[in-house]
Amino acid sequence: MLELSGVTTGYGRTMVVHDVDLTVPDGALTAVLGHNGAGKTTLLRAVLGLLPVRGGTVRLAGEDVTALAPHKRVRRGIAYVPQGQQSFGQLSARENLQVVADAHGRAGRRRTDEALDLFPALRELLGRQAGLLSGGQRQQLAIARALVTGPRLLVLDEPVEGIQPNVVTEIYDAISTLTAAGSLSVLLVEQHIGYAVEHAAEFAVLTSGRVAHRGQGGGEGASADARKALAL
């Protein structure tokens, strides 16, 4: 689904990410791990087209999208959920979803129902102002809103930071349901290992903007492998 080959990017003359190769297979989750300042979010910005790629290529479903503007990448099936449980705080949860669903007609309404099936607790909160939801509820809403667009690739930037453990489990269970069905590929950036490596088909550890380690996800052995790489 997504293939990065030798991607180098940064800000102005300062390169932050160097020669990164990364693949997100169809219907699978790939996790990018690393400490603060490792270049994780910068890499995502290059994938989304928010930063110019100074070297290498970005391919989506076999198409070279390296030079495409962000909105054109969105049209090709990329959805992005940034850090911070972002929502339209003054709107209700229902209105947050409807803003997106209305742009997609009948398919948007169907996808809204499907997203709420993944996060059933949100159904009881649809009338509540989004700004009054808990952090975990806002994050579920943000992911549900992204899913309403019908993406082929969902990009998540530290989606469970500061969220209560039971909601973390619900979020990863929902992601696993989608990837297991083969309907979605996920690129996940995380500082914390836990669920990320457990649910990932593969993972990469970034250090100073370079891939310092790669591994296969799943199980305690993978988590230990990732922790060891992060400790180096």
C-alpha positions as protocol buffer text, in pm:
chain_id: "A"
residue {
  index: 1
  type: MET
  ca { x: 0 y: 0 z: 0 }
}
residue {
  index: 2
  type: LEU
  ca { x: 270 y: 250 z: 102 }
}
residue {
  index: 3
  type: GLU
  ca { x: 635 y: 229 z: 6 }
}
residue {
  index: 4
  type: LEU
  ca { x: 904 y: 478 z: 107 }
}
residue {
  index: 5
  type: SER
  ca { x: 1238 y: 442 z: -71 }
}
residue {
  index: 6
  type: GLY
  ca { x: 1537 y: 644 z: 46 }
}
residue {
  index: 7
  type: VAL
  ca { x: 1319 y: 927 z: 180 }
}
residue {
  index: 8
  type: THR
  ca { x: 1511 y: 1230 z: 303 }
}
residue {
  index: 9
  type: THR
  ca { x: 1334 y: 1541 z: 428 }
}
residue {
  index: 10
  type: GLY
  ca { x: 1356 y: 1826 z: 675 }
}
residue {
  index: 11
  type: TYR
  ca { x: 1304 y: 2196 z: 731 }
}
residue {
  index: 12
  type: GLY
  ca { x: 1484 y: 2452 z: 520 }
}
residue {
  index: 13
  type: ARG
  ca { x: 1844 y: 2344 z: 486 }
}
residue {
  index: 14
  type: THR
  ca { x: 1827 y: 2115 z: 789 }
}
residue {
  index: 15
  type: MET
  ca { x: 1758 y: 1754 z: 703 }
}
residue {
  index: 16
  type: VAL
  ca { x: 1586 y: 1565 z: 984 }
}
residue {
  index: 17
  type: VAL
  ca { x: 1501 y: 1232 z: 816 }
}
residue {
  index: 18
  type: HIS
  ca { x: 1771 y: 1053 z: 620 }
}
residue {
  index: 19
  type: ASP
  ca { x: 1739 y: 779 z: 357 }
}
residue {
  index: 20
  type: VAL
  ca { x: 1440 y: 599 z: 511 }
}
residue {
  index: 21
  type: ASP
  ca { x: 1300 y: 283 z: 354 }
}
residue {
  index: 22
  type: LEU
  ca { x: 963 y: 172 z: 491 }
}
residue {
  index: 23
  type: THR
  ca { x: 670 y: -38 z: 373 }
}
residue {
  index: 24
  type: VAL
  ca { x: 311 y: -62 z: 490 }
}
residue {
  index: 25
  type: PRO
  ca { x: 160 y: -377 z: 336 }
}
residue {
  index: 26
  type: ASP
  ca { x: -202 y: -400 z: 224 }
}
residue {
  index: 27
  type: GLY
  ca { x: -431 y: -464 z: 520 }
}
residue {
  index: 28
  type: ALA
  ca { x: -156 y: -442 z: 781 }
}
residue {
  index: 29
  type: LEU
  ca { x: -15 y: -209 z: 1045 }
}
residue {
  index: 30
  type: THR
  ca { x: 342 y: -82 z: 1037 }
}
residue {
  index: 31
  type: ALA
  ca { x: 469 y: 97 z: 1348 }
}
residue {
  index: 32
  type: VAL
  ca { x: 743 y: 360 z: 1357 }
}
residue {
  index: 33
  type: LEU
  ca { x: 896 y: 389 z: 1703 }
}
residue {
  index: 34
  type: GLY
  ca { x: 1144 y: 632 z: 1849 }
}
residue {
  index: 35
  type: HIS
  ca { x: 1210 y: 882 z: 2126 }
}
residue {
  index: 36
  type: ASN
  ca { x: 1118 y: 1250 z: 2107 }
}
residue {
  index: 37
  type: GLY
  ca { x: 1321 y: 1421 z: 1835 }
}
residue {
  index: 38
  type: ALA
  ca { x: 1387 y: 1100 z: 1643 }
}
residue {
  index: 39
  type: GLY
  ca { x: 1212 y: 1234 z: 1331 }
}
residue {
  index: 40
  type: LYS
  ca { x: 887 y: 1036 z: 1349 }
}
residue {
  index: 41
  type: THR
  ca { x: 643 y: 1321 z: 1291 }
}
residue {
  index: 42
  type: THR
  ca { x: 872 y: 1474 z: 1028 }
}
residue {
  index: 43
  type: LEU
  ca { x: 858 y: 1144 z: 840 }
}
residue {
  index: 44
  type: LEU
  ca { x: 479 y: 1147 z: 856 }
}
residue {
  index: 45
  type: ARG
  ca { x: 470 y: 1500 z: 720 }
}
residue {
  index: 46
  type: ALA
  ca { x: 667 y: 1381 z: 418 }
}
residue {
  index: 47
  type: VAL
  ca { x: 422 y: 1093 z: 367 }
}
residue {
  index: 48
  type: LEU
  ca { x: 132 y: 1339 z: 380 }
}
residue {
  index: 49
  type: GLY
  ca { x: 296 y: 1589 z: 146 }
}
residue {
  index: 50
  type: LEU
  ca { x: 324 y: 1857 z: 414 }
}
residue {
  index: 51
  type: LEU
  ca { x: 702 y: 1859 z: 373 }
}
residue {
  index: 52
  type: PRO
  ca { x: 887 y: 1831 z: 42 }
}
residue {
  index: 53
  type: VAL
  ca { x: 1085 y: 1513 z: -11 }
}
residue {
  index: 54
  type: ARG
  ca { x: 1447 y: 1611 z: -77 }
}
residue {
  index: 55
  type: GLY
  ca { x: 1549 y: 1262 z: -178 }
}
residue {
  index: 56
  type: GLY
  ca { x: 1382 y: 929 z: -249 }
}
residue {
  index: 57
  type: THR
  ca { x: 1025 y: 843 z: -342 }
}
residue {
  index: 58
  type: VAL
  ca { x: 683 y: 793 z: -182 }
}
residue {
  index: 59
  type: ARG
  ca { x: 454 y: 543 z: -353 }
}
residue {
  index: 60
  type: LEU
  ca { x: 90 y: 479 z: -267 }
}
residue {
  index: 61
  type: ALA
  ca { x: -69 y: 166 z: -413 }
}
residue {
  index: 62
  type: GLY
  ca { x: 211 y: 159 z: -670 }
}
residue {
  index: 63
  type: GLU
  ca { x: 170 y: 522 z: -777 }
}
residue {
  index: 64
  type: ASP
  ca { x: 455 y: 769 z: -729 }
}
residue {
  index: 65
  type: VAL
  ca { x: 298 y: 1047 z: -518 }
}
residue {
  index: 66
  type: THR
  ca { x: 626 y: 1212 z: -415 }
}
residue {
  index: 67
  type: ALA
  ca { x: 540 y: 1542 z: -584 }
}
residue {
  index: 68
  type: LEU
  ca { x: 165 y: 1542 z: -517 }
}
residue {
  index: 69
  type: ALA
  ca { x: 6 y: 1809 z: -297 }
}
residue {
  index: 70
  type: PRO
  ca { x: -154 y: 1694 z: 31 }
}
residue {
  index: 71
  type: HIS
  ca { x: -514 y: 1727 z: -92 }
}
residue {
  index: 72
  type: LYS
  ca { x: -437 y: 1506 z: -390 }
}
residue {
  index: 73
  type: ARG
  ca { x: -295 y: 1240 z: -160 }
}
residue {
  index: 74
  type: VAL
  ca { x: -613 y: 1260 z: 45 }
}
residue {
  index: 75
  type: ARG
  ca { x: -815 y: 1196 z: -270 }
}
residue {
  index: 76
  type: ARG
  ca { x: -606 y: 886 z: -330 }
}
residue {
  index: 77
  type: GLY
  ca { x: -705 y: 745 z: 5 }
}
residue {
  index: 78
  type: ILE
  ca { x: -485 y: 881 z: 285 }
}
residue {
  index: 79
  type: ALA
  ca { x: -644 y: 991 z: 613 }
}
residue {
  index: 80
  type: TYR
  ca { x: -446 y: 1149 z: 897 }
}
residue {
  index: 81
  type: VAL
  ca { x: -514 y: 1165 z: 1270 }
}
residue {
  index: 82
  type: PRO
  ca { x: -259 y: 1400 z: 1432 }
}
residue {
  index: 83
  type: GLN
  ca { x: -155 y: 1412 z: 1796 }
}
residue {
  index: 84
  type: GLY
  ca { x: -381 y: 1573 z: 2051 }
}
residue {
  index: 85
  type: GLN
  ca { x: -732 y: 1420 z: 2019 }
}
residue {
  index: 86
  type: GLN
  ca { x: -830 y: 1696 z: 1778 }
}
residue {
  index: 87
  type: SER
  ca { x: -1194 y: 1779 z: 1717 }
}
residue {
  index: 88
  type: PHE
  ca { x: -1424 y: 2073 z: 1650 }
}
residue {
  index: 89
  type: GLY
  ca { x: -1476 y: 2146 z: 2018 }
}
residue {
  index: 90
  type: GLN
  ca { x: -1783 y: 2368 z: 1985 }
}
residue {
  index: 91
  type: LEU
  ca { x: -1968 y: 2113 z: 1772 }
}
residue {
  index: 92
  type: SER
  ca { x: -2136 y: 1802 z: 1902 }
}
residue {
  index: 93
  type: ALA
  ca { x: -1981 y: 1463 z: 1837 }
}
residue {
  index: 94
  type: ARG
  ca { x: -2258 y: 1400 z: 1582 }
}
residue {
  index: 95
  type: GLU
  ca { x: -2181 y: 1726 z: 1401 }
}
residue {
  index: 96
  type: ASN
  ca { x: -1808 y: 1641 z: 1395 }
}
residue {
  index: 97
  type: LEU
  ca { x: -1891 y: 1325 z: 1205 }
}
residue {
  index: 98
  type: GLN
  ca { x: -2159 y: 1485 z: 990 }
}
residue {
  index: 99
  type: VAL
  ca { x: -1922 y: 1754 z: 861 }
}
residue {
  index: 100
  type: VAL
  ca { x: -1721 y: 1480 z: 694 }
}
residue {
  index: 101
  type: ALA
  ca { x: -2007 y: 1246 z: 609 }
}
residue {
  index: 102
  type: ASP
  ca { x: -2199 y: 1514 z: 418 }
}
residue {
  index: 103
  type: ALA
  ca { x: -1907 y: 1551 z: 178 }
}
residue {
  index: 104
  type: HIS
  ca { x: -1929 y: 1181 z: 91 }
}
residue {
  index: 105
  type: GLY
  ca { x: -2304 y: 1141 z: 44 }
}
residue {
  index: 106
  type: ARG
  ca { x: -2460 y: 801 z: 100 }
}
residue {
  index: 107
  type: ALA
  ca { x: -2120 y: 636 z: 142 }
}
residue {
  index: 108
  type: GLY
  ca { x: -2036 y: 886 z: 416 }
}
residue {
  index: 109
  type: ARG
  ca { x: -2350 y: 800 z: 610 }
}
residue {
  index: 110
  type: ARG
  ca { x: -2280 y: 428 z: 577 }
}
residue {
  index: 111
  type: ARG
  ca { x: -1920 y: 474 z: 692 }
}
residue {
  index: 112
  type: THR
  ca { x: -2040 y: 679 z: 989 }
}
residue {
  index: 113
  type: ASP
  ca { x: -2250 y: 385 z: 1105 }
}
residue {
  index: 114
  type: GLU
  ca { x: -1957 y: 149 z: 1053 }
}
residue {
  index: 115
  type: ALA
  ca { x: -1724 y: 376 z: 1250 }
}
residue {
  index: 116
  type: LEU
  ca { x: -1973 y: 395 z: 1536 }
}
residue {
  index: 117
  type: ASP
  ca { x: -1996 y: 16 z: 1534 }
}
residue {
  index: 118
  type: LEU
  ca { x: -1621 y: 13 z: 1601 }
}
residue {
  index: 119
  type: PHE
  ca { x: -1658 y: 265 z: 1886 }
}
residue {
  index: 120
  type: PRO
  ca { x: -2007 y: 191 z: 2025 }
}
residue {
  index: 121
  type: ALA
  ca { x: -1957 y: 411 z: 2333 }
}
residue {
  index: 122
  type: LEU
  ca { x: -1963 y: 712 z: 2100 }
}
residue {
  index: 123
  type: ARG
  ca { x: -2325 y: 645 z: 2005 }
}
residue {
  index: 124
  type: GLU
  ca { x: -2437 y: 751 z: 2352 }
}
residue {
  index: 125
  type: LEU
  ca { x: -2227 y: 1069 z: 2328 }
}
residue {
  index: 126
  type: LEU
  ca { x: -2334 y: 1197 z: 1986 }
}
residue {
  index: 127
  type: GLY
  ca { x: -2529 y: 1487 z: 2131 }
}
residue {
  index: 128
  type: ARG
  ca { x: -2248 y: 1599 z: 2361 }
}
residue {
  index: 129
  type: GLN
  ca { x: -2021 y: 1889 z: 2274 }
}
residue {
  index: 130
  type: ALA
  ca { x: -1691 y: 1741 z: 2154 }
}
residue {
  index: 131
  type: GLY
  ca { x: -1487 y: 1976 z: 2371 }
}
residue {
  index: 132
  type: LEU
  ca { x: -1648 y: 1823 z: 2680 }
}
residue {
  index: 133
  type: LEU
  ca { x: -1553 y: 1464 z: 2595 }
}
residue {
  index: 134
  type: SER
  ca { x: -1265 y: 1290 z: 2769 }
}
residue {
  index: 135
  type: GLY
  ca { x: -932 y: 1263 z: 2590 }
}
residue {
  index: 136
  type: GLY
  ca { x: -998 y: 901 z: 2500 }
}
residue {
  index: 137
  type: GLN
  ca { x: -1345 y: 978 z: 2370 }
}
residue {
  index: 138
  type: ARG
  ca { x: -1212 y: 1265 z: 2158 }
}
residue {
  index: 139
  type: GLN
  ca { x: -948 y: 1037 z: 2012 }
}
residue {
  index: 140
  type: GLN
  ca { x: -1208 y: 776 z: 1923 }
}
residue {
  index: 141
  type: LEU
  ca { x: -1410 y: 1054 z: 1760 }
}
residue {
  index: 142
  type: ALA
  ca { x: -1105 y: 1175 z: 1565 }
}
residue {
  index: 143
  type: ILE
  ca { x: -1034 y: 825 z: 1435 }
}
residue {
  index: 144
  type: ALA
  ca { x: -1401 y: 766 z: 1352 }
}
residue {
  index: 145
  type: ARG
  ca { x: -1410 y: 1094 z: 1159 }
}
residue {
  index: 146
  type: ALA
  ca { x: -1105 y: 988 z: 959 }
}
residue {
  index: 147
  type: LEU
  ca { x: -1265 y: 652 z: 880 }
}
residue {
  index: 148
  type: VAL
  ca { x: -1575 y: 824 z: 740 }
}
residue {
  index: 149
  type: THR
  ca { x: -1360 y: 939 z: 446 }
}
residue {
  index: 150
  type: GLY
  ca { x: -1311 y: 575 z: 344 }
}
residue {
  index: 151
  type: PRO
  ca { x: -930 y: 574 z: 349 }
}
residue {
  index: 152
  type: ARG
  ca { x: -704 y: 304 z: 212 }
}
residue {
  index: 153
  type: LEU
  ca { x: -421 y: 422 z: 440 }
}
residue {
  index: 154
  type: LEU
  ca { x: -478 y: 559 z: 791 }
}
residue {
  index: 155
  type: VAL
  ca { x: -187 y: 758 z: 937 }
}
residue {
  index: 156
  type: LEU
  ca { x: -187 y: 786 z: 1317 }
}
residue {
  index: 157
  type: ASP
  ca { x: 53 y: 1007 z: 1513 }
}
residue {
  index: 158
  type: GLU
  ca { x: 78 y: 883 z: 1874 }
}
residue {
  index: 159
  type: PRO
  ca { x: -295 y: 807 z: 1897 }
}
residue {
  index: 160
  type: VAL
  ca { x: -299 y: 677 z: 2255 }
}
residue {
  index: 161
  type: GLU
  ca { x: -77 y: 932 z: 2429 }
}
residue {
  index: 162
  type: GLY
  ca { x: -227 y: 1021 z: 2767 }
}
residue {
  index: 163
  type: ILE
  ca { x: -535 y: 801 z: 2721 }
}
residue {
  index: 164
  type: GLN
  ca { x: -675 y: 567 z: 2984 }
}
residue {
  index: 165
  type: PRO
  ca { x: -577 y: 200 z: 2931 }
}
residue {
  index: 166
  type: ASN
  ca { x: -927 y: 65 z: 2866 }
}
residue {
  index: 167
  type: VAL
  ca { x: -978 y: 312 z: 2581 }
}
residue {
  index: 168
  type: VAL
  ca { x: -632 y: 229 z: 2444 }
}
residue {
  index: 169
  type: THR
  ca { x: -744 y: -133 z: 2420 }
}
residue {
  index: 170
  type: GLU
  ca { x: -1065 y: -31 z: 2241 }
}
residue {
  index: 171
  type: ILE
  ca { x: -873 y: 179 z: 1989 }
}
residue {
  index: 172
  type: TYR
  ca { x: -626 y: -95 z: 1904 }
}
residue {
  index: 173
  type: ASP
  ca { x: -901 y: -356 z: 1888 }
}
residue {
  index: 174
  type: ALA
  ca { x: -1082 y: -137 z: 1634 }
}
residue {
  index: 175
  type: ILE
  ca { x: -766 y: -97 z: 1427 }
}
residue {
  index: 176
  type: SER
  ca { x: -706 y: -471 z: 1438 }
}
residue {
  index: 177
  type: THR
  ca { x: -1062 y: -538 z: 1321 }
}
residue {
  index: 178
  type: LEU
  ca { x: -1009 y: -315 z: 1017 }
}
residue {
  index: 179
  type: THR
  ca { x: -668 y: -449 z: 920 }
}
residue {
  index: 180
  type: ALA
  ca { x: -778 y: -810 z: 973 }
}
residue {
  index: 181
  type: ALA
  ca { x: -1061 y: -752 z: 728 }
}
residue {
  index: 182
  type: GLY
  ca { x: -806 y: -632 z: 473 }
}
residue {
  index: 183
  type: SER
  ca { x: -996 y: -306 z: 433 }
}
residue {
  index: 184
  type: LEU
  ca { x: -732 y: -71 z: 571 }
}
residue {
  index: 185
  type: SER
  ca { x: -357 y: -25 z: 599 }
}
residue {
  index: 186
  type: VAL
  ca { x: -220 y: 170 z: 897 }
}
residue {
  index: 187
  type: LEU
  ca { x: 100 y: 367 z: 949 }
}
residue {
  index: 188
  type: LEU
  ca { x: 138 y: 426 z: 1321 }
}
residue {
  index: 189
  type: VAL
  ca { x: 391 y: 648 z: 1498 }
}
residue {
  index: 190
  type: GLU
  ca { x: 442 y: 579 z: 1868 }
}
residue {
  index: 191
  type: GLN
  ca { x: 686 y: 649 z: 2150 }
}
residue {
  index: 192
  type: HIS
  ca { x: 546 y: 364 z: 2355 }
}
residue {
  index: 193
  type: ILE
  ca { x: 585 y: 5 z: 2252 }
}
residue {
  index: 194
  type: GLY
  ca { x: 313 y: -212 z: 2412 }
}
residue {
  index: 195
  type: TYR
  ca { x: 11 y: -242 z: 2188 }
}
residue {
  index: 196
  type: ALA
  ca { x: 188 y: -85 z: 1889 }
}
residue {
  index: 197
  type: VAL
  ca { x: 435 y: -370 z: 1841 }
}
residue {
  index: 198
  type: GLU
  ca { x: 183 y: -634 z: 1948 }
}
residue {
  index: 199
  type: HIS
  ca { x: -54 y: -533 z: 1667 }
}
residue {
  index: 200
  type: ALA
  ca { x: 205 y: -444 z: 1403 }
}
residue {
  index: 201
  type: ALA
  ca { x: 303 y: -668 z: 1114 }
}
residue {
  index: 202
  type: GLU
  ca { x: 644 y: -500 z: 1127 }
}
residue {
  index: 203
  type: PHE
  ca { x: 808 y: -207 z: 1299 }
}
residue {
  index: 204
  type: ALA
  ca { x: 1101 y: 28 z: 1252 }
}
residue {
  index: 205
  type: VAL
  ca { x: 1293 y: 221 z: 1516 }
}
residue {
  index: 206
  type: LEU
  ca { x: 1408 y: 570 z: 1420 }
}
residue {
  index: 207
  type: THR
  ca { x: 1716 y: 722 z: 1577 }
}
residue {
  index: 208
  type: SER
  ca { x: 1833 y: 1067 z: 1469 }
}
residue {
  index: 209
  type: GLY
  ca { x: 1616 y: 1043 z: 1160 }
}
residue {
  index: 210
  type: ARG
  ca { x: 1753 y: 708 z: 1041 }
}
residue {
  index: 211
  type: VAL
  ca { x: 1615 y: 356 z: 1066 }
}
residue {
  index: 212
  type: ALA
  ca { x: 1831 y: 201 z: 1337 }
}
residue {
  index: 213
  type: HIS
  ca { x: 1642 y: -127 z: 1367 }
}
residue {
  index: 214
  type: ARG
  ca { x: 1365 y: -326 z: 1200 }
}
residue {
  index: 215
  type: GLY
  ca { x: 1161 y: -616 z: 1333 }
}
residue {
  index: 216
  type: GLN
  ca { x: 848 y: -825 z: 1295 }
}
residue {
  index: 217
  type: GLY
  ca { x: 558 y: -737 z: 1521 }
}
residue {
  index: 218
  type: GLY
  ca { x: 347 y: -960 z: 1741 }
}
residue {
  index: 219
  type: GLY
  ca { x: 413 y: -1122 z: 2077 }
}
residue {
  index: 220
  type: GLU
  ca { x: 640 y: -1062 z: 2374 }
}
residue {
  index: 221
  type: GLY
  ca { x: 954 y: -1138 z: 2174 }
}
residue {
  index: 222
  type: ALA
  ca { x: 882 y: -850 z: 1939 }
}
residue {
  index: 223
  type: SER
  ca { x: 821 y: -611 z: 2229 }
}
residue {
  index: 224
  type: ALA
  ca { x: 1149 y: -712 z: 2391 }
}
residue {
  index: 225
  type: ASP
  ca { x: 1326 y: -665 z: 2059 }
}
residue {
  index: 226
  type: ALA
  ca { x: 1180 y: -315 z: 2021 }
}
residue {
  index: 227
  type: ARG
  ca { x: 1264 y: -215 z: 2378 }
}
residue {
  index: 228
  type: LYS
  ca { x: 1620 y: -329 z: 2332 }
}
residue {
  index: 229
  type: ALA
  ca { x: 1652 y: -127 z: 2012 }
}
residue {
  index: 230
  type: LEU
  ca { x: 1508 y: 185 z: 2179 }
}
residue {
  index: 231
  type: ALA
  ca { x: 1752 y: 148 z: 2467 }
}
residue {
  index: 232
  type: LEU
  ca { x: 2056 y: 148 z: 2242 }
}
